[in-house]
Amino acid sequence: MTSSAKITEVGHILLDKKQPLKDRFRALFTLRNLGGIQAIESIAACFDDGSALLKHELAYCLGQMQDVRALPHLTSVLEDKNQEAMVRHEAGEALGAIGDAKAIEVLEKYINDPVVEVAETCELALGRLRWLEQQNKKLSNSTQDNPDNKEEDTDLLDNPYNSVDPAPPARVTAVKELEATLLDENLPLFQRYRAMFTLRNLSTTEAVLALAEGLKCSSALFRHEIAYVLGQIQSPACVEALSHNLRDLAESSMVRHECAEALGAIATPEAMNILQEFLSDSERVVRESCVVALDMSEYENSGQFQYADGLSKLESTSENGKVATPIQAVSS
């Protein structure tokens, strides 16, 4: 198949509501990895789906692709008050992730949105865009041999997870100092996020336990991001903390779903057993997150080459010059 034909076939899997959600997720991440306008359009065509979890992940992937051609789609989702809060939040975060100043106008429009998670996300996205603008100015000054230029954000710890984050890391200090910043609810959210990502990049057990304390903070958006970074680290040291929030039925579904996905990434037997408990949860987004998380756990324990395996499934089911149908492509 040509590259275009492959994207079309993978896009069909993503759009097919009869396909298992776990296979649609794998197709989505395959499209993200392929990139380009055709992949963007295939992803954006799914924003009318009934699954808030899937739509939230669509927005996340569009942001991670960092292609300005996704901006109109993400703007439409952010502005659509009929979309779920977690979907609008992820669209706002994705607008910041793309890193283009064209998103500033729409983000400023929603920094006082009545949905607090959306408002906080837009504030963070604006913080990232302004930080990028400052960095570009500093770079420009340094190239002009300005001896007075102070590079406050040089030598930051590299992100070993290759994700585009809502905020840059802070400078490395003692874990206790970073934890104090992380948990200080009087500080701007952007500053606390920076401490969060430095702790994430350190990835020591001490840093993991410091991050887990953030699951007790008042902002649901903040707790959800804490769960996300704990999933990236994949340390068993935080299983108990994540399971506590997942089991709390009074917790925001946005947080519970992220705790479930983090447990899926950690993929220990204990974590998988916890996920099994919530496959029939009353919240759809939690149920679906557990399904996807268990699929991720199977991948983590399987030795498979990659999670985004939409292309390999197409190739394995395309024989004698015949192109696999979407249903064939995801059949075991």
Tab-separated table of C-alpha atoms in Angstrom:
chain	number	residue	atom	x	y	z
A	1	MET	CA	0.000	0.000	0.000
A	2	THR	CA	1.052	3.593	-0.546
A	3	SER	CA	1.540	5.759	2.514
A	4	SER	CA	-1.771	7.493	1.791
A	5	ALA	CA	-3.592	4.176	1.504
A	6	LYS	CA	-2.126	2.988	4.803
A	7	ILE	CA	-3.291	6.142	6.569
A	8	THR	CA	-6.755	5.670	5.072
A	9	GLU	CA	-6.968	2.096	6.339
A	10	VAL	CA	-5.738	2.971	9.821
A	11	GLY	CA	-8.142	5.922	9.840
A	12	HIS	CA	-11.008	3.543	9.069
A	13	ILE	CA	-10.154	1.530	12.174
A	14	LEU	CA	-10.178	4.659	14.310
A	15	LEU	CA	-13.528	5.831	12.926
A	16	ASP	CA	-15.245	2.440	13.119
A	17	LYS	CA	-17.345	2.516	16.300
A	18	LYS	CA	-17.864	-1.243	16.060
A	19	GLN	CA	-14.171	-1.867	16.655
A	20	PRO	CA	-12.925	-2.562	20.197
A	21	LEU	CA	-11.847	0.651	21.873
A	22	LYS	CA	-8.359	-0.708	22.538
A	23	ASP	CA	-7.843	-1.247	18.792
A	24	ARG	CA	-9.105	2.226	17.974
A	25	PHE	CA	-6.601	3.615	20.479
A	26	ARG	CA	-3.759	1.743	18.810
A	27	ALA	CA	-4.901	3.065	15.436
A	28	LEU	CA	-4.964	6.592	16.844
A	29	PHE	CA	-1.393	6.386	18.069
A	30	THR	CA	-0.329	4.919	14.733
A	31	LEU	CA	-1.796	7.975	12.988
A	32	ARG	CA	-0.030	10.250	15.446
A	33	ASN	CA	3.284	8.606	14.606
A	34	LEU	CA	2.664	8.791	10.857
A	35	GLY	CA	1.812	12.507	10.982
A	36	GLY	CA	0.833	14.786	8.105
A	37	ILE	CA	-2.386	16.464	7.071
A	38	GLN	CA	-4.178	13.246	6.127
A	39	ALA	CA	-3.529	11.771	9.580
A	40	ILE	CA	-4.684	15.027	11.204
A	41	GLU	CA	-7.934	15.000	9.233
A	42	SER	CA	-8.546	11.338	10.076
A	43	ILE	CA	-8.080	12.056	13.779
A	44	ALA	CA	-10.210	15.220	13.726
A	45	ALA	CA	-13.057	13.411	11.968
A	46	CYS	CA	-13.622	11.420	15.162
A	47	PHE	CA	-14.516	14.342	17.456
A	48	ASP	CA	-18.216	13.493	17.118
A	49	ASP	CA	-17.681	10.151	18.872
A	50	GLY	CA	-19.650	9.254	21.984
A	51	SER	CA	-16.558	8.374	24.003
A	52	ALA	CA	-15.140	11.310	25.947
A	53	LEU	CA	-12.056	9.211	26.636
A	54	LEU	CA	-11.354	8.710	22.947
A	55	LYS	CA	-12.022	12.358	22.068
A	56	HIS	CA	-9.721	13.502	24.872
A	57	GLU	CA	-7.009	11.258	23.435
A	58	LEU	CA	-7.622	12.617	19.925
A	59	ALA	CA	-6.872	16.128	21.187
A	60	TYR	CA	-3.813	14.910	23.074
A	61	CYS	CA	-2.376	13.281	19.963
A	62	LEU	CA	-3.009	16.347	17.813
A	63	GLY	CA	-1.092	18.422	20.332
A	64	GLN	CA	1.797	15.974	20.470
A	65	MET	CA	2.088	16.078	16.668
A	66	GLN	CA	2.877	19.828	16.918
A	67	ASP	CA	1.490	20.540	13.470
A	68	VAL	CA	-0.121	23.981	13.080
A	69	ARG	CA	-2.625	22.510	10.643
A	70	ALA	CA	-4.412	20.988	13.658
A	71	LEU	CA	-5.068	24.402	15.231
A	72	PRO	CA	-8.511	24.991	13.621
A	73	HIS	CA	-9.775	21.577	14.759
A	74	LEU	CA	-8.572	22.051	18.326
A	75	THR	CA	-9.983	25.576	18.451
A	76	SER	CA	-13.401	24.269	17.403
A	77	VAL	CA	-13.325	21.644	20.159
A	78	LEU	CA	-12.289	24.147	22.824
A	79	GLU	CA	-15.095	26.492	21.776
A	80	ASP	CA	-17.734	23.751	21.674
A	81	LYS	CA	-19.579	23.933	25.022
A	82	ASN	CA	-21.328	20.657	24.179
A	83	GLN	CA	-18.047	18.779	24.419
A	84	GLU	CA	-17.181	17.223	27.765
A	85	ALA	CA	-14.927	19.222	30.100
A	86	MET	CA	-12.056	16.758	29.811
A	87	VAL	CA	-12.197	16.988	26.014
A	88	ARG	CA	-12.225	20.794	25.966
A	89	HIS	CA	-9.399	20.815	28.518
A	90	GLU	CA	-7.280	18.536	26.347
A	91	ALA	CA	-7.937	20.707	23.293
A	92	GLY	CA	-6.720	23.746	25.214
A	93	GLU	CA	-3.614	21.899	26.353
A	94	ALA	CA	-2.961	20.741	22.795
A	95	LEU	CA	-3.149	24.314	21.525
A	96	GLY	CA	-0.357	25.156	23.930
A	97	ALA	CA	1.623	22.045	22.977
A	98	ILE	CA	1.711	23.001	19.302
A	99	GLY	CA	3.540	26.117	20.390
A	100	ASP	CA	2.243	28.600	17.829
A	101	ALA	CA	1.346	32.146	18.891
A	102	LYS	CA	-1.784	31.983	16.732
A	103	ALA	CA	-3.435	30.082	19.594
A	104	ILE	CA	-3.029	32.939	22.075
A	105	GLU	CA	-6.227	34.742	21.085
A	106	VAL	CA	-8.551	31.781	21.602
A	107	LEU	CA	-6.786	30.713	24.809
A	108	GLU	CA	-7.181	34.198	26.281
A	109	LYS	CA	-10.873	33.995	25.469
A	110	TYR	CA	-11.323	31.000	27.780
A	111	ILE	CA	-9.041	31.731	30.758
A	112	ASN	CA	-12.193	32.614	32.716
A	113	ASP	CA	-14.299	29.729	31.436
A	114	PRO	CA	-16.945	28.591	33.952
A	115	VAL	CA	-15.476	25.078	33.761
A	116	VAL	CA	-12.496	25.472	36.088
A	117	GLU	CA	-10.452	22.701	34.451
A	118	VAL	CA	-10.786	24.439	31.094
A	119	ALA	CA	-9.891	27.840	32.553
A	120	GLU	CA	-6.818	26.460	34.337
A	121	THR	CA	-5.702	24.622	31.215
A	122	CYS	CA	-5.916	27.758	29.089
A	123	GLU	CA	-3.923	29.650	31.723
A	124	LEU	CA	-1.224	26.964	31.577
A	125	ALA	CA	-1.202	26.882	27.772
A	126	LEU	CA	-0.755	30.648	27.671
A	127	GLY	CA	2.078	30.304	30.179
A	128	ARG	CA	3.830	27.825	27.907
A	129	LEU	CA	3.431	30.020	24.829
A	130	ARG	CA	4.765	33.066	26.671
A	131	TRP	CA	7.691	31.035	27.995
A	132	LEU	CA	8.517	29.898	24.461
A	133	GLU	CA	8.345	33.499	23.291
A	134	GLN	CA	10.765	34.553	26.054
A	135	GLN	CA	13.139	31.732	25.175
A	136	ASN	CA	13.141	32.773	21.531
A	137	LYS	CA	13.959	36.351	22.538
A	138	LYS	CA	16.801	35.170	24.761
A	139	LEU	CA	18.144	33.041	21.933
A	140	SER	CA	17.976	35.999	19.596
A	141	ASN	CA	19.842	38.170	22.098
A	142	SER	CA	22.518	35.546	22.646
A	143	THR	CA	23.171	35.275	18.926
A	144	GLN	CA	23.831	39.003	18.918
A	145	ASP	CA	26.631	38.462	21.468
A	146	ASN	CA	24.831	40.362	24.198
A	147	PRO	CA	27.111	39.970	27.261
A	148	ASP	CA	24.331	40.993	29.650
A	149	ASN	CA	21.950	38.220	28.557
A	150	LYS	CA	20.967	36.022	31.530
A	151	GLU	CA	19.981	32.508	30.502
A	152	GLU	CA	17.679	31.603	33.379
A	153	ASP	CA	16.310	28.472	31.693
A	154	THR	CA	19.437	26.829	30.344
A	155	ASP	CA	20.713	23.463	31.558
A	156	LEU	CA	17.226	22.181	32.362
A	157	LEU	CA	16.949	18.437	32.889
A	158	ASP	CA	16.083	16.621	29.652
A	159	ASN	CA	12.698	14.948	29.333
A	160	PRO	CA	13.412	11.218	28.931
A	161	TYR	CA	9.801	10.520	27.926
A	162	ASN	CA	9.739	12.499	24.652
A	163	SER	CA	6.381	14.104	25.444
A	164	VAL	CA	5.402	17.696	24.763
A	165	ASP	CA	4.528	18.909	28.251
A	166	PRO	CA	2.180	21.740	29.376
A	167	ALA	CA	5.140	23.470	31.053
A	168	PRO	CA	8.923	23.248	30.899
A	169	PRO	CA	10.791	21.717	33.827
A	170	ALA	CA	12.202	23.925	36.565
A	171	ARG	CA	15.863	24.066	37.403
A	172	VAL	CA	17.003	21.059	39.426
A	173	THR	CA	17.112	21.579	43.175
A	174	ALA	CA	16.688	19.216	46.115
A	175	VAL	CA	13.619	16.977	45.876
A	176	LYS	CA	12.230	18.474	49.094
A	177	GLU	CA	12.441	21.969	47.602
A	178	LEU	CA	10.726	20.854	44.411
A	179	GLU	CA	8.054	19.087	46.461
A	180	ALA	CA	7.438	22.262	48.461
A	181	THR	CA	6.854	24.185	45.229
A	182	LEU	CA	4.686	21.388	43.841
A	183	LEU	CA	2.364	21.402	46.852
A	184	ASP	CA	2.184	25.157	47.477
A	185	GLU	CA	-1.312	26.060	46.317
A	186	ASN	CA	-0.590	29.773	46.683
A	187	LEU	CA	1.888	29.643	43.805
A	188	PRO	CA	0.899	30.018	40.130
A	189	LEU	CA	-0.094	26.706	38.570
A	190	PHE	CA	2.544	27.121	35.856
A	191	GLN	CA	5.307	27.295	38.466
A	192	ARG	CA	4.013	24.199	40.240
A	193	TYR	CA	3.808	22.318	36.946
A	194	ARG	CA	7.438	23.154	36.278
A	195	ALA	CA	8.402	21.557	39.597
A	196	MET	CA	6.229	18.579	38.670
A	197	PHE	CA	8.071	17.939	35.435
A	198	THR	CA	11.486	18.257	37.056
A	199	LEU	CA	10.464	15.635	39.610
A	200	ARG	CA	9.141	13.498	36.747
A	201	ASN	CA	12.438	13.826	34.874
A	202	LEU	CA	14.397	12.841	38.000
A	203	SER	CA	12.270	9.673	38.288
A	204	THR	CA	13.836	8.532	41.564
A	205	THR	CA	11.710	6.791	44.185
A	206	GLU	CA	11.994	9.913	46.331
A	207	ALA	CA	10.718	12.027	43.440
A	208	VAL	CA	7.878	9.583	42.766
A	209	LEU	CA	6.710	9.713	46.376
A	210	ALA	CA	6.891	13.514	46.307
A	211	LEU	CA	4.748	13.569	43.176
A	212	ALA	CA	2.230	11.181	44.726
A	213	GLU	CA	1.592	13.756	47.446
A	214	GLY	CA	0.165	15.946	44.680
A	215	LEU	CA	-2.762	13.546	44.358
A	216	LYS	CA	-4.103	15.177	47.540
A	217	CYS	CA	-4.111	18.755	46.155
A	218	SER	CA	-7.352	20.673	45.600
A	219	SER	CA	-7.220	21.156	41.809
A	220	ALA	CA	-8.661	18.241	39.812
A	221	LEU	CA	-6.623	19.360	36.819
A	222	PHE	CA	-3.459	19.227	38.915
A	223	ARG	CA	-4.282	15.790	40.347
A	224	HIS	CA	-4.976	14.485	36.860
A	225	GLU	CA	-1.577	15.703	35.627
A	226	ILE	CA	0.142	14.149	38.632
A	227	ALA	CA	-1.423	10.805	37.712
A	228	TYR	CA	-0.308	11.255	34.101
A	229	VAL	CA	3.355	11.809	34.994
A	230	LEU	CA	3.306	8.912	37.468
A	231	GLY	CA	2.141	6.751	34.592
A	232	GLN	CA	5.055	7.964	32.503
A	233	ILE	CA	7.539	7.022	35.235
A	234	GLN	CA	5.958	3.549	35.648
A	235	SER	CA	7.182	3.086	39.215
A	236	PRO	CA	5.415	0.527	41.431
A	237	ALA	CA	6.102	2.888	44.340
A	238	CYS	CA	2.988	4.905	43.482
A	239	VAL	CA	0.494	2.074	42.938
A	240	GLU	CA	-1.082	2.551	46.359
A	241	ALA	CA	-1.541	6.311	45.898
A	242	LEU	CA	-3.016	5.918	42.404
A	243	SER	CA	-5.369	3.159	43.504
A	244	HIS	CA	-6.569	5.307	46.418
A	245	ASN	CA	-7.783	8.031	44.027
A	246	LEU	CA	-9.203	5.526	41.564
A	247	ARG	CA	-11.220	3.871	44.320
A	248	ASP	CA	-12.556	7.209	45.589
A	249	LEU	CA	-15.985	7.450	43.958
A	250	ALA	CA	-16.212	11.105	44.972
A	251	GLU	CA	-13.060	11.861	42.971
A	252	SER	CA	-13.369	13.628	39.621
A	253	SER	CA	-13.785	11.134	36.776
A	254	MET	CA	-11.078	13.056	34.950
A	255	VAL	CA	-8.645	12.133	37.738
A	256	ARG	CA	-9.888	8.574	38.198
A	257	HIS	CA	-9.492	7.844	34.503
A	258	GLU	CA	-5.905	9.129	34.535
A	259	CYS	CA	-5.119	7.031	37.603
A	260	ALA	CA	-6.415	3.981	35.756
A	261	GLU	CA	-4.247	4.679	32.728
A	262	ALA	CA	-1.219	5.217	34.956
A	263	LEU	CA	-1.804	1.855	36.625
A	264	GLY	CA	-2.025	0.294	33.179
A	265	ALA	CA	1.365	1.729	32.264
A	266	ILE	CA	2.916	0.468	35.531
A	267	ALA	CA	1.565	-2.970	34.590
A	268	THR	CA	2.425	-4.909	37.742
A	269	PRO	CA	0.113	-7.792	38.729
A	270	GLU	CA	-1.180	-5.659	41.618
A	271	ALA	CA	-1.961	-2.746	39.298
A	272	MET	CA	-3.730	-5.010	36.805
A	273	ASN	CA	-5.836	-6.606	39.524
A	274	ILE	CA	-6.955	-3.157	40.655
A	275	LEU	CA	-7.982	-2.266	37.105
A	276	GLN	CA	-10.062	-5.434	36.863
A	277	GLU	CA	-12.133	-4.162	39.807
A	278	PHE	CA	-13.350	-1.142	37.812
A	279	LEU	CA	-14.243	-2.639	34.445
A	280	SER	CA	-17.894	-2.192	35.419
A	281	ASP	CA	-17.542	1.217	37.050
A	282	SER	CA	-20.559	3.520	36.937
A	283	GLU	CA	-18.520	6.151	35.071
A	284	ARG	CA	-18.102	5.352	31.380
A	285	VAL	CA	-14.757	7.147	31.111
A	286	VAL	CA	-13.394	5.084	34.016
A	287	ARG	CA	-14.669	1.800	32.555
A	288	GLU	CA	-13.160	2.576	29.181
A	289	SER	CA	-9.891	3.724	30.737
A	290	CYS	CA	-9.577	0.392	32.510
A	291	VAL	CA	-10.103	-1.463	29.226
A	292	VAL	CA	-7.429	0.602	27.488
A	293	ALA	CA	-5.143	0.426	30.533
A	294	LEU	CA	-5.315	-3.367	30.654
A	295	ASP	CA	-4.458	-3.473	26.957
A	296	MET	CA	-1.471	-1.245	27.722
A	297	SER	CA	-0.497	-3.601	30.560
A	298	GLU	CA	-0.596	-6.549	28.189
A	299	TYR	CA	1.642	-4.629	25.797
A	300	GLU	CA	4.102	-3.689	28.556
A	301	ASN	CA	4.383	-7.335	29.594
A	302	SER	CA	4.373	-8.829	26.103
A	303	GLY	CA	7.687	-7.799	24.596
A	304	GLN	CA	5.873	-6.371	21.568
A	305	PHE	CA	7.962	-3.951	19.544
A	306	GLN	CA	5.477	-1.092	19.680
A	307	TYR	CA	2.061	-0.136	21.050
A	308	ALA	CA	1.039	1.866	17.944
A	309	ASP	CA	0.859	-1.245	15.805
A	310	GLY	CA	-1.828	-0.291	13.315
A	311	LEU	CA	0.505	-0.616	10.336
A	312	SER	CA	1.980	-3.945	11.379
A	313	LYS	CA	-1.528	-5.354	11.784
A	314	LEU	CA	-2.449	-4.141	8.323
A	315	GLU	CA	0.694	-5.681	6.840
A	316	SER	CA	0.184	-8.993	8.627
A	317	THR	CA	-3.340	-9.309	7.259
A	318	SER	CA	-2.565	-8.082	3.730
A	319	GLU	CA	-1.645	-11.121	1.647
A	320	ASN	CA	-1.557	-11.845	-2.065
A	321	GLY	CA	-1.840	-8.169	-2.873
A	322	LYS	CA	-5.132	-7.811	-1.032
A	323	VAL	CA	-5.666	-4.862	1.298
A	324	ALA	CA	-6.996	-5.754	4.723
A	325	THR	CA	-10.341	-4.309	5.707
A	326	PRO	CA	-10.531	-2.467	9.019
A	327	ILE	CA	-12.150	-5.469	10.658
A	328	GLN	CA	-9.506	-7.846	9.322
A	329	ALA	CA	-6.757	-5.469	10.388
A	330	VAL	CA	-7.621	-5.733	14.062
A	331	SER	CA	-8.624	-9.373	14.208
A	332	SER	CA	-6.422	-11.586	16.361
